Short mmCIF file of C-alpha atoms and ligand atoms in Angstrom, two decimals:
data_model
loop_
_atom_site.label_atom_id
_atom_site.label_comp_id
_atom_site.label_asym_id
_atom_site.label_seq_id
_atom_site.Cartn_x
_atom_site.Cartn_y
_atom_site.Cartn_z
CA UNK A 1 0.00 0.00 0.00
CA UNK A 2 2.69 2.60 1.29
CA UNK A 3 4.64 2.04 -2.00
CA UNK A 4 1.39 2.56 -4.10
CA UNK A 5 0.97 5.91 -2.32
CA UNK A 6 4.44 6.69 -3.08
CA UNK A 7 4.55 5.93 -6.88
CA UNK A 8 1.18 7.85 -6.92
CA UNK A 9 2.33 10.86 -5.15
CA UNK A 10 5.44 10.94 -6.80
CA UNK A 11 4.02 10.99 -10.19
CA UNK A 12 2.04 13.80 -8.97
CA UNK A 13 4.77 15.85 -7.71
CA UNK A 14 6.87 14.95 -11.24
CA UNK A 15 3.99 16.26 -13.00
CA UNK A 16 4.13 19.88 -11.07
CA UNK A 17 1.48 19.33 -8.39
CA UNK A 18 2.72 21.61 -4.96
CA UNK A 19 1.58 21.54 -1.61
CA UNK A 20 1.04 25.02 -0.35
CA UNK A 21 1.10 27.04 2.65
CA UNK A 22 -1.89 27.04 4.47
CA UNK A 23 -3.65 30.09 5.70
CA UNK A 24 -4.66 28.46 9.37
CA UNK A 25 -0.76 27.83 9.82
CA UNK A 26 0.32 31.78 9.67
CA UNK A 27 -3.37 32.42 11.57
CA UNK A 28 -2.27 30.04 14.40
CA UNK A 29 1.66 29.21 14.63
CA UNK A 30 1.95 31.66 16.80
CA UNK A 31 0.19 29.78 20.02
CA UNK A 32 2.64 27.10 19.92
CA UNK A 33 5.86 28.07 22.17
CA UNK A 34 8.77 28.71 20.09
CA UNK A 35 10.66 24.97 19.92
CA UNK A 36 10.88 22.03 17.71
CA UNK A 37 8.18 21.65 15.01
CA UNK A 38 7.04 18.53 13.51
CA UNK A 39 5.13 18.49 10.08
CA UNK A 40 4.04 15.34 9.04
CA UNK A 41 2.87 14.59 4.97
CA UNK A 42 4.61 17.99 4.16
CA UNK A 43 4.49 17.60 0.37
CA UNK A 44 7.36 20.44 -1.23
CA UNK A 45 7.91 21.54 2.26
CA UNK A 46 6.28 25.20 1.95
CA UNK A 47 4.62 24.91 5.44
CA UNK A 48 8.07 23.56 6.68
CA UNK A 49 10.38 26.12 5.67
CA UNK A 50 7.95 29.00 6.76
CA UNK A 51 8.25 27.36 10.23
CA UNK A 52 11.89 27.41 10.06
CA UNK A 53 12.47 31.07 8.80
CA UNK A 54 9.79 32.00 12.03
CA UNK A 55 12.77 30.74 13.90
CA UNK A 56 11.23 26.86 14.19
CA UNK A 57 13.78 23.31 14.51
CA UNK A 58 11.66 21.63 12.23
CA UNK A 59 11.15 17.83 11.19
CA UNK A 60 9.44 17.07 8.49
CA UNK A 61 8.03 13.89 7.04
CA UNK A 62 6.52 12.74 3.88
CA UNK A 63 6.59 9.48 2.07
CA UNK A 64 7.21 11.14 -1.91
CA UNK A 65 10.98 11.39 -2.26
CA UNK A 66 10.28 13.89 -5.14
CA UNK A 67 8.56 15.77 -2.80
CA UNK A 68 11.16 15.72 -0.35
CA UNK A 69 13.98 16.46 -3.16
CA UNK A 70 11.81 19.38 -4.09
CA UNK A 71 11.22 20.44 -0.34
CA UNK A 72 15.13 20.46 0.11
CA UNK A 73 15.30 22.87 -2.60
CA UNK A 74 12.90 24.94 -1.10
CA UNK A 75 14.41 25.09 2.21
CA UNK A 76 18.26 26.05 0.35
CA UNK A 77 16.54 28.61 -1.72
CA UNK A 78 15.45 30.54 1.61
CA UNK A 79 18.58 29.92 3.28
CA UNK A 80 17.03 27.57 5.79
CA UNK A 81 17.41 24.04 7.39
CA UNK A 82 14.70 21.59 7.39
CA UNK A 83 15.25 17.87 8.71
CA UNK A 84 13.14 16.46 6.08
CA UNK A 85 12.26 12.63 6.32
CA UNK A 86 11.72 10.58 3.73
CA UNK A 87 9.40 7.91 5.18
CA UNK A 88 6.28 5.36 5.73
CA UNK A 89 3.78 7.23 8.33
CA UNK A 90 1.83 3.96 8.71
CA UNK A 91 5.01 2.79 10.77
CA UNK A 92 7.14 6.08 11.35
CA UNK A 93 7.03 6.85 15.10
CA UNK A 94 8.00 10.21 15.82
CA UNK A 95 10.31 10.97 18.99
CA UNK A 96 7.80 11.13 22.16
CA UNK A 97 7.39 14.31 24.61
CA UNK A 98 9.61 16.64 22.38
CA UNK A 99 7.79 19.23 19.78
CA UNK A 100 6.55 22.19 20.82
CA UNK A 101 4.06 22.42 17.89
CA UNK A 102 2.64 19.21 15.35
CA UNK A 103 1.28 20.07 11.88
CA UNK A 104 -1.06 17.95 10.14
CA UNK A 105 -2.22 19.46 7.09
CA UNK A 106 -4.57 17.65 4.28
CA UNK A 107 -3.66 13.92 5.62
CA UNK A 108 -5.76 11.43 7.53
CA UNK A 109 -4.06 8.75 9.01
CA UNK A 110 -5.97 8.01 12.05
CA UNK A 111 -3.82 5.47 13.83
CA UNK A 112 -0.80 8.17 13.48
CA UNK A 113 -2.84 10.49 15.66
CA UNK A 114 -2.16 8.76 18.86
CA UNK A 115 1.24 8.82 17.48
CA UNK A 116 1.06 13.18 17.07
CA UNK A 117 -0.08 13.09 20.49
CA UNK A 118 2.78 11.56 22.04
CA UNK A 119 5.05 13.46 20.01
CA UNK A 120 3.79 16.87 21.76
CA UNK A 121 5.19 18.52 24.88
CA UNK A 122 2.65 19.46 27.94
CA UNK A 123 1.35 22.24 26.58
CA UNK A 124 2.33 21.69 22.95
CA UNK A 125 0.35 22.96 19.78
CA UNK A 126 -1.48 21.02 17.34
CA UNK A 127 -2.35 22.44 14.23
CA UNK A 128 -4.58 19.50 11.88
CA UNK A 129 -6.52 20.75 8.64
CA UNK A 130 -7.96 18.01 6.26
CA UNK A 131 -10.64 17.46 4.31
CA UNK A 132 -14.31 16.32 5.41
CA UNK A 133 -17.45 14.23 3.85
CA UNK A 134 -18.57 17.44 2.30
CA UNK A 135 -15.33 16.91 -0.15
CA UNK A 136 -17.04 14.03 -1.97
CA UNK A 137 -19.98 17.16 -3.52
CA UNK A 138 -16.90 18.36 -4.98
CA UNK A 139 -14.54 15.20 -5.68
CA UNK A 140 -16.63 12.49 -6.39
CA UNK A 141 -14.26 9.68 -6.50
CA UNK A 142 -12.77 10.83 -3.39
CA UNK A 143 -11.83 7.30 -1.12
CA UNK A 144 -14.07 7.99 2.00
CA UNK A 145 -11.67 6.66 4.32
CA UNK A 146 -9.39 9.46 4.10
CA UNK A 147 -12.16 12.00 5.50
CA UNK A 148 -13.18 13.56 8.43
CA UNK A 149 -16.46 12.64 9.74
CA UNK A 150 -18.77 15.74 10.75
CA UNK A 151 -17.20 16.29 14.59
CA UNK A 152 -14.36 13.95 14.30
CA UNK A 153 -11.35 15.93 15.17
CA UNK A 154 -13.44 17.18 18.47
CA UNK A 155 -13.54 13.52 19.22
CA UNK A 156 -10.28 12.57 18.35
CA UNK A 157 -8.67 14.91 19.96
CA UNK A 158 -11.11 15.50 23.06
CA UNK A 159 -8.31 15.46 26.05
CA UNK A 160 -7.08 18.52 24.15
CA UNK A 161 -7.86 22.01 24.84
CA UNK A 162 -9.47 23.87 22.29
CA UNK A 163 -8.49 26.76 20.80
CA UNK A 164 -10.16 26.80 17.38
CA UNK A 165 -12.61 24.07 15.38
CA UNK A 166 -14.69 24.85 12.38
CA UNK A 167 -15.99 22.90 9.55
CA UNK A 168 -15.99 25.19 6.79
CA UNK A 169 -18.22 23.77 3.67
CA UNK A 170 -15.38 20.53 3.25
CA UNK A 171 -12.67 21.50 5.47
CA UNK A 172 -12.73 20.90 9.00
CA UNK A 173 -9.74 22.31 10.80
CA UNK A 174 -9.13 21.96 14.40
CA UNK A 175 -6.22 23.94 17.11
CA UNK A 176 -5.39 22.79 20.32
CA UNK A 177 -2.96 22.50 22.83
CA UNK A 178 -1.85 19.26 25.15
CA UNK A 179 -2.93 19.28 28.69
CA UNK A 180 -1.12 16.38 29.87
C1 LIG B 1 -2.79 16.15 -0.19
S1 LIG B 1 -1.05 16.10 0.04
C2 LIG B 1 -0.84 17.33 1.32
C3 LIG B 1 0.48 18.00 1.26
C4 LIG B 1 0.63 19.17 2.24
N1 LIG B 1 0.48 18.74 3.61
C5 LIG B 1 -0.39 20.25 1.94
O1 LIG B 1 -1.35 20.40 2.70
O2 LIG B 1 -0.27 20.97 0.95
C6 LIG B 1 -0.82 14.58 0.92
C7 LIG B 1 0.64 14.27 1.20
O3 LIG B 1 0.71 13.08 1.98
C8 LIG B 1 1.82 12.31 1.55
N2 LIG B 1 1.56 10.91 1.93
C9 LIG B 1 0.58 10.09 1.46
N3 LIG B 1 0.66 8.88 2.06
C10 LIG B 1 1.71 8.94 2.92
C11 LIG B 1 2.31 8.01 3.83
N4 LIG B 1 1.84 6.77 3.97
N5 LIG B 1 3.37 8.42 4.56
C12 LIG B 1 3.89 9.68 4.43
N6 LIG B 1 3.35 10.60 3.58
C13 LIG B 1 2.28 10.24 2.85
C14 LIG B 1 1.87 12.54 0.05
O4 LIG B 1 3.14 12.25 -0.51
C15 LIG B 1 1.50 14.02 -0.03
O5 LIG B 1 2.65 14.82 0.00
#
């Protein structure tokens, strides 16, 4: 499966798709204490690098080595460092008790959330954006399993504090910080 999603995401990236930097990261970075960041799926890195020019130690994991290459180019072009992974996150387990803020944007893996938890300090930022049901009115042959569920991320993360949910038409984004 993992090296299905690879060869599909890296003909995608070979064929000029770009991740992009997302709107509820520059509206919300700013809670998390300044620390180690952790992006997980980060595509071409934009979120990334915009975490480590805002002074960020960033990781930053995705399974598309083009993506990756194309993310380290990125990061050299704005004179920054990036410890971008190249790797599975069905089975990566990222280093316990040691970011400061997580960033999941448009990726549902729900047995890595657990996982993102764990990863967070006391305290600690999450920042998760994907898509919801709603996407399949606009992307029919969306797989269903890869979205959100109306109230989901309240769920999933509900030993979290909230600082921000909405479900906005197909995206539901939620912000929240660690209690314990
Ligand atoms: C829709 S893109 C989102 C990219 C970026 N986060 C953004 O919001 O623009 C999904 C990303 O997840 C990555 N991905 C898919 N399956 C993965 C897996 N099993 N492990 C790691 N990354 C994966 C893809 O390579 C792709 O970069």
């Amino acid at each position: 499966m993992a090296l299905e999603d690879r060869e599909r995401w890296n003909q995608k990236y070979l064929a000029g798709w770009k991740s992009s930097l997302h709107k509820t990261l520059l509206d919300f970075y700013r809670f998390a204490p300044l620390g180690r960041a952790l992006e997980v799926a980060c595509g071409t890195g934009e979120n990334a690098v915009f975490l480590a020019k805002a002074g960020f130690v960033v990781d930053a994991v995705d399974i598309s080595d083009i993506a990756i290459q194309k993310a380290k180019e990125l990061a050299r072009k704005e004179g920054v460092y990036v410890n971008f992974i190249c790797a599975d996150l069905d089975h990566f387990v990222p280093e316990e008790n040691a970011y400061e803020l997580v960033v999941n944007f448009y990726y549902l893996n729900r047995s890595l959330i657990p996982k993102l938890k764990r990863a967070l300090k006391q305290e600690g930022l999450i920042i998760f954006e994907t898509y919801n049901e709603k996407h399949t009115l606009v992307k029919k042959d969306f797989n269903p399993e890869y979205l959100l569920k109306e109230g989901e991320l309240l769920q999933l993360f509900r030993d979290f504090e909230v600082l921000h949910y909405s479900e906005s038409f197909n995206i539901s984004t939620f912000v929240g910080k660690k209690l314990r």
